[in-house]
Coordinates of C-alpha atoms and ligand atoms in Angstrom, one line a residue:
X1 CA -16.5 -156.0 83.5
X2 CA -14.9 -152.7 83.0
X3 CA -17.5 -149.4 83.9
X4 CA -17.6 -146.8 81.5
X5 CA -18.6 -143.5 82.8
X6 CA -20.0 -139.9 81.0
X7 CA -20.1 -136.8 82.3
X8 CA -21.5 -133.5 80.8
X9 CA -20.5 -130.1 82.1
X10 CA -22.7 -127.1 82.3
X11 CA -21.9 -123.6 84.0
X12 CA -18.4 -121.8 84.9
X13 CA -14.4 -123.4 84.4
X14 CA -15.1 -124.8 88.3
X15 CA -16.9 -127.2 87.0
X16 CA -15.0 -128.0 83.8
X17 CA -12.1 -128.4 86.2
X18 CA -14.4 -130.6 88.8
X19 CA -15.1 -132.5 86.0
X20 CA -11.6 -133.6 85.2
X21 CA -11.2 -133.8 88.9
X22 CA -14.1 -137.1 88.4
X23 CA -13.2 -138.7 85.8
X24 CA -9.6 -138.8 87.0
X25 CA -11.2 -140.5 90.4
X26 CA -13.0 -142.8 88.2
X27 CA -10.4 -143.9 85.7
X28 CA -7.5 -144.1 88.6
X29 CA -10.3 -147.1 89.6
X30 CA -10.3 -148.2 86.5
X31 CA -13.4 -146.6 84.8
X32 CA -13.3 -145.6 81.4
X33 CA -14.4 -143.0 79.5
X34 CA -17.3 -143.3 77.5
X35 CA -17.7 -141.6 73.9
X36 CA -21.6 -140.9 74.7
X37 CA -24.0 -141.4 77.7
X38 CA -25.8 -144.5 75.6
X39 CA -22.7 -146.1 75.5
X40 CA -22.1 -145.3 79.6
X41 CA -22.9 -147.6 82.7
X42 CA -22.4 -144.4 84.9
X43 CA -24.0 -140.6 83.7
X44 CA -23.3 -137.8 85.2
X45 CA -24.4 -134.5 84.7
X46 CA -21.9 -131.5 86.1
X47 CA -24.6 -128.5 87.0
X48 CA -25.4 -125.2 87.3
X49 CA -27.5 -123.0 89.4
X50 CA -26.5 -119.1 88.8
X51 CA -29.6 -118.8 86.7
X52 CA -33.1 -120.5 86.6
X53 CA -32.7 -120.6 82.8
X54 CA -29.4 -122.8 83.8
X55 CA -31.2 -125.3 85.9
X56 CA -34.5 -125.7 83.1
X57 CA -31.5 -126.8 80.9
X58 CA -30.7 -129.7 83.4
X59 CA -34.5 -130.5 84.2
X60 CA -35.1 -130.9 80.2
X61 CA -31.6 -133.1 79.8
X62 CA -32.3 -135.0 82.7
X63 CA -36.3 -135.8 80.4
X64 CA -34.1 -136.5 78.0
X65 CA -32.0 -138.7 79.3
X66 CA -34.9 -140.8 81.4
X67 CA -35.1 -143.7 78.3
X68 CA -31.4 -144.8 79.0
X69 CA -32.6 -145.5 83.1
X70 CA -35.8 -147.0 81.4
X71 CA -34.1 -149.3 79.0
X72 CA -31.4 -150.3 81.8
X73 CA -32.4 -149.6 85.3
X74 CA -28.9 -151.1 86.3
X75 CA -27.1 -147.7 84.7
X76 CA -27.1 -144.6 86.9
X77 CA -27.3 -141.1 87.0
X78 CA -26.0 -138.9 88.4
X79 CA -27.0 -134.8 89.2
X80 CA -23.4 -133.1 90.6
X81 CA -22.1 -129.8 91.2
X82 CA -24.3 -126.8 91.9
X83 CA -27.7 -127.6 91.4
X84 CA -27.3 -130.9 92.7
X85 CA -26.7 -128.8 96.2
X86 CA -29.3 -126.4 95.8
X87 CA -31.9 -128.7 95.5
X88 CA -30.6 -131.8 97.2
X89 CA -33.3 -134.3 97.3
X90 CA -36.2 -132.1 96.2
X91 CA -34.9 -132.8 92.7
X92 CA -36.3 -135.8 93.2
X93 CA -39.4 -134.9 93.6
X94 CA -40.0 -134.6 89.4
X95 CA -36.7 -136.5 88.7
X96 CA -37.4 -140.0 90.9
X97 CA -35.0 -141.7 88.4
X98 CA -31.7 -140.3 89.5
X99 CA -29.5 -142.2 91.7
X100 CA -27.0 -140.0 92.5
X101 CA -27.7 -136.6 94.2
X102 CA -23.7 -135.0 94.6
X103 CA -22.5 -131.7 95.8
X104 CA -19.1 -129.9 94.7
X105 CA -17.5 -130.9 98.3
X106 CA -18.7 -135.0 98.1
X107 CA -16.4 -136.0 95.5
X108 CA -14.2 -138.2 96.8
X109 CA -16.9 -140.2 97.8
X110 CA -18.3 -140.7 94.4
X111 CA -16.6 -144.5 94.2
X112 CA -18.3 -145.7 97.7
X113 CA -21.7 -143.9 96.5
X114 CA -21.5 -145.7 93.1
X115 CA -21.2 -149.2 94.7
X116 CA -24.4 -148.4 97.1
X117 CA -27.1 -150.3 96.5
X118 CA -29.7 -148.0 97.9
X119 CA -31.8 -146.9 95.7
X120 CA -30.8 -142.9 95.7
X121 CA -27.8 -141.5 97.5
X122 CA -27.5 -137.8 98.7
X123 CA -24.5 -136.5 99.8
X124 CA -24.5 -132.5 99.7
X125 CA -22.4 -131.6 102.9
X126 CA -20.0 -128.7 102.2
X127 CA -17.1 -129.1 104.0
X128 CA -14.7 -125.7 105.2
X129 CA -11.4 -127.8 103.7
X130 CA -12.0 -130.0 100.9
X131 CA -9.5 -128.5 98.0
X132 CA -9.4 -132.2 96.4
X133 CA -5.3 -131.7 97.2
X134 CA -3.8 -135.3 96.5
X135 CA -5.7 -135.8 93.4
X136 CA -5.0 -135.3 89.6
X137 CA -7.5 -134.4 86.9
X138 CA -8.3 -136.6 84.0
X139 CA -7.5 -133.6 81.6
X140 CA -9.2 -133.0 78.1
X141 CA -5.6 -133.2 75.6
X142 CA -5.3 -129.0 74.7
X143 CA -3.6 -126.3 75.5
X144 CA -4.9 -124.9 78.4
X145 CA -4.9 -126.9 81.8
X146 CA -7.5 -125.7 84.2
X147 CA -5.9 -125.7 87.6
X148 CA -8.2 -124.7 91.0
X149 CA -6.9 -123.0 93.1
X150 CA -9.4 -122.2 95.3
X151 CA -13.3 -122.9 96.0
X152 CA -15.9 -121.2 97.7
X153 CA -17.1 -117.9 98.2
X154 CA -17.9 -115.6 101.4
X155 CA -18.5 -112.1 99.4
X156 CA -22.9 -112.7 99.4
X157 CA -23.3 -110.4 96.2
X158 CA -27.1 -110.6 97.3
X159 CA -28.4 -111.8 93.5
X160 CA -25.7 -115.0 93.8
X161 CA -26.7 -118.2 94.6
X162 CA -23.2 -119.4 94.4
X163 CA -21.8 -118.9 98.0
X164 CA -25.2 -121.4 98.9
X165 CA -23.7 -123.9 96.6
X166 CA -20.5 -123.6 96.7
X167 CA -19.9 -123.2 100.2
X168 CA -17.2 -120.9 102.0
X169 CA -13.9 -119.5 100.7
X170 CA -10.9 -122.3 101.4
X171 CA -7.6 -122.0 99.1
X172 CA -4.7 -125.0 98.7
X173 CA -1.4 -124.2 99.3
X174 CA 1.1 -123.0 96.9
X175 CA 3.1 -126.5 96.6
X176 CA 0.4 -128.2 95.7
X177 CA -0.4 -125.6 92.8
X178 CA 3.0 -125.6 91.8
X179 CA 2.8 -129.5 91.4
X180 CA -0.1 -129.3 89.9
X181 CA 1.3 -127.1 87.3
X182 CA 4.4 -128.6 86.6
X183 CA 2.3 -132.1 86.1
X184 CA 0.2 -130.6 84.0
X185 CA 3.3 -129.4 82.0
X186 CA 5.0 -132.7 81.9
X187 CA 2.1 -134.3 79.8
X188 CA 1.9 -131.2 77.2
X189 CA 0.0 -128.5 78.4
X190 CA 1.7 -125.2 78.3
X191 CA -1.1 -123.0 79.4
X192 CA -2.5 -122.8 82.9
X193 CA -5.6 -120.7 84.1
X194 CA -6.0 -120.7 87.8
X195 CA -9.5 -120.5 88.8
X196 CA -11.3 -119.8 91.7
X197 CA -15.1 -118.1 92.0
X198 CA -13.1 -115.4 93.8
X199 CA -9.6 -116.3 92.2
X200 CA -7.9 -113.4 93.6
X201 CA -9.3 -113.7 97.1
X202 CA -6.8 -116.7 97.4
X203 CA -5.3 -116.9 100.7
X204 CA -3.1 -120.1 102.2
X205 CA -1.8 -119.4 105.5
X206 CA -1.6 -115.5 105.0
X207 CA 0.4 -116.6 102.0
X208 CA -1.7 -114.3 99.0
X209 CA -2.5 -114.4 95.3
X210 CA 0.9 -111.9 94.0
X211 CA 2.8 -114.3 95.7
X212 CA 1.8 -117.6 94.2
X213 CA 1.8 -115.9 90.6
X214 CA 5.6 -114.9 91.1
X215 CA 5.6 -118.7 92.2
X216 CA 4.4 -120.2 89.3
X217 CA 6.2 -118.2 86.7
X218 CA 9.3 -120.2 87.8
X219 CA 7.6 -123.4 86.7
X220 CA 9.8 -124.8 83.3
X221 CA 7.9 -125.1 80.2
X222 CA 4.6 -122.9 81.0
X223 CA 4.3 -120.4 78.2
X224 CA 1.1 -118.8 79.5
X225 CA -0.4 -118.2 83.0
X226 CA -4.0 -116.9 83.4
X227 CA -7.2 -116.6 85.8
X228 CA -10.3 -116.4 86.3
X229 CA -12.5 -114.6 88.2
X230 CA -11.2 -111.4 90.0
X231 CA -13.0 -109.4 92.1
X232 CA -12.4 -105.9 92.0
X233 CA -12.1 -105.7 95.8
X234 CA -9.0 -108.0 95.9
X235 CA -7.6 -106.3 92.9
X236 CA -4.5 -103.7 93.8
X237 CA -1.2 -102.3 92.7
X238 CA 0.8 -105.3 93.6
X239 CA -1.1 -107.8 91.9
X240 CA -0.4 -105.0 88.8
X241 CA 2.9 -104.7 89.7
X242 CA 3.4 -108.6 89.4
X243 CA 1.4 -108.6 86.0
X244 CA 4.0 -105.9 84.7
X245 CA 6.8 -107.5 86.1
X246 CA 5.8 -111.0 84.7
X247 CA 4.7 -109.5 81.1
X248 CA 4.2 -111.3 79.2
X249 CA 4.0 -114.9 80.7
X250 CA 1.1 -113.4 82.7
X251 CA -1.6 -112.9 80.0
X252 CA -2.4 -109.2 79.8
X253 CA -5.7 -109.9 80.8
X254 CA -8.2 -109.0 83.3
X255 CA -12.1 -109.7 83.9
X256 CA -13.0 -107.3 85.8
X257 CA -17.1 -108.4 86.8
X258 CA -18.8 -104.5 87.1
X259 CA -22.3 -105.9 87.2
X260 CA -23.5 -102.3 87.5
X261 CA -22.1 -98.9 87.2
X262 CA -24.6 -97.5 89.2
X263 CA -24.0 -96.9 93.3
X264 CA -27.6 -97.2 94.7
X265 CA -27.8 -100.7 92.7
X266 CA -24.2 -101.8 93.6
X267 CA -24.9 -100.8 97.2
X268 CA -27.9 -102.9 96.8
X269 CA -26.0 -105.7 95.0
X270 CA -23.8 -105.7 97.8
X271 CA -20.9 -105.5 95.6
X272 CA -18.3 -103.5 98.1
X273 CA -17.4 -100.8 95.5
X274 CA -19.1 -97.8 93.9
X275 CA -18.6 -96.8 90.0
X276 CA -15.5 -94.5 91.5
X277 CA -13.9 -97.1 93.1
X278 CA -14.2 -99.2 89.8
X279 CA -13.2 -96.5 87.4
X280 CA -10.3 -95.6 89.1
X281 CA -9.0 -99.0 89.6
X282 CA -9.2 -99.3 85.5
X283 CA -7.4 -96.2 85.5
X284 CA -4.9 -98.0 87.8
X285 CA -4.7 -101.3 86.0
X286 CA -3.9 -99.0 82.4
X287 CA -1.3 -97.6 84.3
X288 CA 0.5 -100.2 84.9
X289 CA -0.4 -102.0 81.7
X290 CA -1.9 -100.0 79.2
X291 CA -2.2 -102.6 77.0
X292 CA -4.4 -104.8 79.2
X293 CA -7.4 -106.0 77.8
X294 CA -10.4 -106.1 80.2
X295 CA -13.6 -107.8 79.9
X296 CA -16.6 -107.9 82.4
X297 CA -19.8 -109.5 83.6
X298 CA -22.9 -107.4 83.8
X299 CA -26.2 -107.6 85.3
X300 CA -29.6 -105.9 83.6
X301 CA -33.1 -105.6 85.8
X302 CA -31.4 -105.9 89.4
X303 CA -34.9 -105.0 91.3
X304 CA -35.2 -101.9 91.8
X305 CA -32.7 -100.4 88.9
X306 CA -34.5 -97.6 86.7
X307 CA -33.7 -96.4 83.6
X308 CA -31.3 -94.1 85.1
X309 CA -28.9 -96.7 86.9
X310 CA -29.0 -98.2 83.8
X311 CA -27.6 -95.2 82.2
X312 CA -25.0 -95.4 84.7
X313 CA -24.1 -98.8 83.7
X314 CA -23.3 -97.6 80.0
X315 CA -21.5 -94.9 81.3
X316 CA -19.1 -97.4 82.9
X317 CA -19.1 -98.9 79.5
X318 CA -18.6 -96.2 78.1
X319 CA -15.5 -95.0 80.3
X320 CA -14.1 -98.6 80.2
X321 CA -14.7 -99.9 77.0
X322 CA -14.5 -103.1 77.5
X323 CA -12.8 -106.2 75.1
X324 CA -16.3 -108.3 76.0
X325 CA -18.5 -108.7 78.2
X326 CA -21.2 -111.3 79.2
X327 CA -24.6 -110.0 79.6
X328 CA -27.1 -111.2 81.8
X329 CA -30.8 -110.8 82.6
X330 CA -31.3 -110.8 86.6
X331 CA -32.5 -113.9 87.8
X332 CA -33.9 -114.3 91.1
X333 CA -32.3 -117.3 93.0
X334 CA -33.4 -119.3 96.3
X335 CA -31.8 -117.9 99.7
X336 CA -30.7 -115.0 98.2
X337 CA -31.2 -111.6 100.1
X338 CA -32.3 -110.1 96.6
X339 CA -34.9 -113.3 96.1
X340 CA -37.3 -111.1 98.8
X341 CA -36.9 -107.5 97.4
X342 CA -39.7 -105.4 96.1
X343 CA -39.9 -103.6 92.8
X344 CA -38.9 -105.9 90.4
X345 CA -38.3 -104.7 86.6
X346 CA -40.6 -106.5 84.2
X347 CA -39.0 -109.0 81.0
X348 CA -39.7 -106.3 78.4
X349 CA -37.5 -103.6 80.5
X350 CA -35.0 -106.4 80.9
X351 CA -34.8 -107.2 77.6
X352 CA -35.0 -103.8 76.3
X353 CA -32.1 -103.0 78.4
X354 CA -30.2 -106.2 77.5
X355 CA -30.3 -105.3 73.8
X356 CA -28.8 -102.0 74.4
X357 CA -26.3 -103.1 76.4
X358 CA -25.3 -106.0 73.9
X359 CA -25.2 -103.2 71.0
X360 CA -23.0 -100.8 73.0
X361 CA -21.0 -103.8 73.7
X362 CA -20.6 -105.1 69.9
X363 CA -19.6 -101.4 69.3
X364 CA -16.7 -101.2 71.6
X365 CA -15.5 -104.7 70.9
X366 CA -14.7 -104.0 67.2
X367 CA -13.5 -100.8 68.0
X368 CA -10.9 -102.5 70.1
X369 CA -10.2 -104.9 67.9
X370 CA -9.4 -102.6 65.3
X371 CA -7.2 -100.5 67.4
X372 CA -4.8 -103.9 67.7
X373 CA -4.5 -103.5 63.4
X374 CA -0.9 -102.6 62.6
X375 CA 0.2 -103.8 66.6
X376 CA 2.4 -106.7 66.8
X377 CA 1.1 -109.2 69.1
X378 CA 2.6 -112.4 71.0
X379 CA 0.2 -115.6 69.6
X380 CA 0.1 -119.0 71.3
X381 CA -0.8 -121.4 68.6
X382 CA -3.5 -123.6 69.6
X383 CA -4.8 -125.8 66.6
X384 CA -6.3 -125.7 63.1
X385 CA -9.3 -123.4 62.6
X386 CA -12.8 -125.1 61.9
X387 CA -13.0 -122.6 58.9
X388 CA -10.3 -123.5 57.0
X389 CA -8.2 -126.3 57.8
X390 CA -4.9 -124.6 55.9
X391 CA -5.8 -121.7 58.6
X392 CA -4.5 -122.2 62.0
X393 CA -6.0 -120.3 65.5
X394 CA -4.3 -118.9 68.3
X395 CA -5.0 -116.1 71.0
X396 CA -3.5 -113.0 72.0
X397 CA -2.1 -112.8 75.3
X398 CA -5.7 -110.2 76.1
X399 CA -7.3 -113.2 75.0
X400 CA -8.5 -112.4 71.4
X401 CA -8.6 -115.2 68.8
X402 CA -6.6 -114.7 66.0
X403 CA -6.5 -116.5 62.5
X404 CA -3.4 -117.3 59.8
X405 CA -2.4 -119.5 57.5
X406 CA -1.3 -122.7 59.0
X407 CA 2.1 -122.2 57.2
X408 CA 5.0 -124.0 59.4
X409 CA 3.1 -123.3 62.9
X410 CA 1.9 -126.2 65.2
X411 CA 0.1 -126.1 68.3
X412 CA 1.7 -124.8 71.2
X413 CA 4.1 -122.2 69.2
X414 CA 4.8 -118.8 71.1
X415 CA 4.9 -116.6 67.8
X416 CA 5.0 -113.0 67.3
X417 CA 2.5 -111.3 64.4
X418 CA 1.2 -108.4 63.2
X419 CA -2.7 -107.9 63.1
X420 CA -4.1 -106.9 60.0
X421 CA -7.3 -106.9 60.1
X422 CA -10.6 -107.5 62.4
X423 CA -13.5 -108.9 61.6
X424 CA -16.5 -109.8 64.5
X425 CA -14.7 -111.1 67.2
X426 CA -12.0 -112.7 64.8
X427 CA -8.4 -110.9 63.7
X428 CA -6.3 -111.4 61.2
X429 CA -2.5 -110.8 61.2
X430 CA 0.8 -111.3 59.0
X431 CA 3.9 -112.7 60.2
Ligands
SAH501 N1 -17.4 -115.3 91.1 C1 -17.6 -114.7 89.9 C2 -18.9 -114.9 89.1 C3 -19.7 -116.1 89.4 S1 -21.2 -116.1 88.6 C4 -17.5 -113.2 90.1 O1 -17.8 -112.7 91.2 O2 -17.1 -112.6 89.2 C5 -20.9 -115.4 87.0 C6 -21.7 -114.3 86.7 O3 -23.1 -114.6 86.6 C7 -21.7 -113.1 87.7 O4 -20.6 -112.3 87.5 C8 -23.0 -112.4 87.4 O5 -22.8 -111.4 86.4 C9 -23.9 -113.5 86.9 N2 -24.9 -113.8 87.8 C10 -24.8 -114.3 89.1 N3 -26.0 -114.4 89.7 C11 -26.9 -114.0 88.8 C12 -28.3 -113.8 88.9 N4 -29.0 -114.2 89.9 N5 -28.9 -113.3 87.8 C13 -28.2 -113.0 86.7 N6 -26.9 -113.1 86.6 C14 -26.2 -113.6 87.6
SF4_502 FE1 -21.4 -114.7 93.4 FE2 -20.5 -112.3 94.2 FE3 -19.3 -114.6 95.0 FE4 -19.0 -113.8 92.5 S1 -18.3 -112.7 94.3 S2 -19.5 -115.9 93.2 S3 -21.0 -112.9 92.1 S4 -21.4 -113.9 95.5
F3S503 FE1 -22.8 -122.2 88.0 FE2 -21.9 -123.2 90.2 FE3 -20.3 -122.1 88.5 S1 -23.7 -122.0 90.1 S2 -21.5 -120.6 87.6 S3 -21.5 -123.9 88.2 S4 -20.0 -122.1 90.6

């Protein structure tokens, strides 16, 4: 009898991609997809870690999920990906009824786990090589193909639970990106994002990131390339240079994670740059492409930040003004150096904080979005909106979505168009 398997995906584009990465390991056995997890022999959830409000989500999902084990003990479950490392077996300690306990490096041996018959299976070893090179993702049909490049991290921001999880910084070599790419082409897909938790800090055989962009822009048939997520340490004037060079089949976008603008927290953060270094390497980036639209990630409530480094973080803002940003609430995690420290900020601060930031944030992003009216921008086409289906979406090469009337576009279209208006975080444009 043919398996059918179901995985759900929480957290980053690693594990969207580590998803695909499964299920193309499953259905190249044979497996088949399943259209929901009561319909599936084999569940598996993909998991997150980076916040304890991430892994409550998985705890509750997994209660939820407990009748399906009860009303057929013979289906498993699974717990993959990051919080399946950070808590190994101790997961089952309130979760006895998972079968399958999988880290981010044990996926090749998902098949040989799933025909055990022991009665749970842990495999959490992180390995210093595994890149899954050889193997081809079961992609979701779209637009964008998700293509790691990458995994691991050694940078210890000391809030991040994610080097603990994910293990340290390995990359693939540029031939089996460039495969991976034109595969991905070949059945449709005409955007690629390379990912990687430290996308930038790629490095195969002294062989560096600049050097497998220029690379991949000589792949046929790939309209857009983008990636995700920088750190500001690795970012410099070549990789600009390569981004102005290769404008504008390198999106002219950047996140650029601040997570504080202020120097005694970033010190403490253990992020490798002060609010200096980071405002002049905007300055940098905008002179090479001033159009380049920059987003961010930002932390609120490290321990120890007062009002005043918080200031400092809106000044950043401020200087910057950032496209978007994602906000976040610190969150102490397990191992980390930051789990032990002292002088923690209370919720109320936290949220207090969080508020203003979010406002600030809402502020600049319309202002931005409103500089764009009367600009003409380059729109891939992606598919009808869920508004309107006579209205068709696309995104700007900075990454903004953009709505028209369908008119004679399809999917996949390069077109050119002039915003008209803004509206949230939607524009509007004219041919
Ligand atoms: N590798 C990426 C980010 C990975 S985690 C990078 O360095 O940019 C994504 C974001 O989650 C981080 O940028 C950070 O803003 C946030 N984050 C990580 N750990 C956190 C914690 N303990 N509490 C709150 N936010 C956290
Ligand atoms: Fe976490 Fe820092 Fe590594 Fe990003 S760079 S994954 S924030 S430790
Ligand atoms: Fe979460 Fe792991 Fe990504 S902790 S953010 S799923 S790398």
């Amino acid at each position: 009898m043919i398996k059918r398997f179901y995985i759900e995906t929480y957290g980053c584009q690693m594990n969207e991609y580590d998803s695909e990465l499964l299920a193309g390991i499953l259905m190249d056995k044979g497996y088949e997809s399943a259209p929901s997890p009561e319909e599936a022999d084999i569940i598996l959830l993909n998991t997150c870690s980076v916040r304890e409000h991430a892994e409550q989500k998985i705890h509750s999902r997994l209660g939820e999920l407990k009748y399906l084990k009860d009303k057929d003990p013979a289906r498993k479950l699974g717990v993959v990906g990051c919080m399946a490392q950070n808590l190994k077996e101790g997961l089952l300690e309130s979760k006895p009824y998972v079968d399958l306990i999988l880290g981010p490096d044990s996926y090749r041996n998902i098949l040989e786990h799933l025909d055990s018959t022991d009665a749970h299976t842990i495999d959490t070893k992180l390995s210093k090589f595994e890149v899954y090179d050889g193997l081809f993702p079961a992609r979701k049909e779209g637009i964008n193909a998700w293509i790691s490049i990458m995994r691991g991290c050694n940078k210890f921001c000391s809030y991040c639970i994610v080097p603990y999880t994910r293990g340290r910084e390995r990359s693939r070599s540029i031939e089996s990106i460039v495969n991976e790419a034109k595969r991905s082409v070949n059945l449709g897909f005409v955007e690629i994002t390379l990912l990687g938790q430290n996308v930038n800090s790629y490095d195969h055989e002294g062989k560096r990131f600049p050097e497998l962009l220029i690379a991949l822009t000589n792949v046929q048939g790939i309209r857009r390339i983008r990636y995700t997520s920088p750190h500001p340490q690795d970012v410099d004037e070549e990789l600009m240079k390569v981004h102005a060079d290769y404008k504008p089949l390198i999106a002219n976008h950047i996140h650029l994670p601040l997570q504080s603008g202020s120097d005694a927290v970033l010190k403490a953060m253990n992020r490798t740059y002060t609010q200096s270094h980071y405002l002049k390497l905007v300055d940098m980036i905008r002179k090479y492409l001033p159009d380049m639209g920059i987003t961010t990630d930002i932390i609120v409530g490290f321990p120890g930040e007062t009002e005043a480094d918080f200031r400092e973080t809106l000044h950043v803002m401020n200087s910057v003004r950032y496209d978007s940003a994602f906000t976040f609430k610190y969150s102490p995690r397990p191992y980390t150096k930051a789990w032990d420290m002292e002088d923690k900020v209370s919720e109320s601060e936290k949220s207090l904080r969080l508020t203003e930031l979010i406002r600030l944030q809402k502020k600049h992003t319309l202002e931005n979005y409103r500089n764009l009216i009367g600009k003409e921008v380059e729109i891939l086409v992606e598919a009808p909106s869920k508004r309107d289906p006579n209205e068709m979406k696309g995104r700007t090469a900075c990454n903004k979505i953009t709505v028209f009337p369908a008119g004679a576009y399809q999917a996949k279209d390069l077109v050119k168009r002039t915003i008209t208006d803004a509206q949230g975080i939607t524009l509007f444009s004219r041919p």
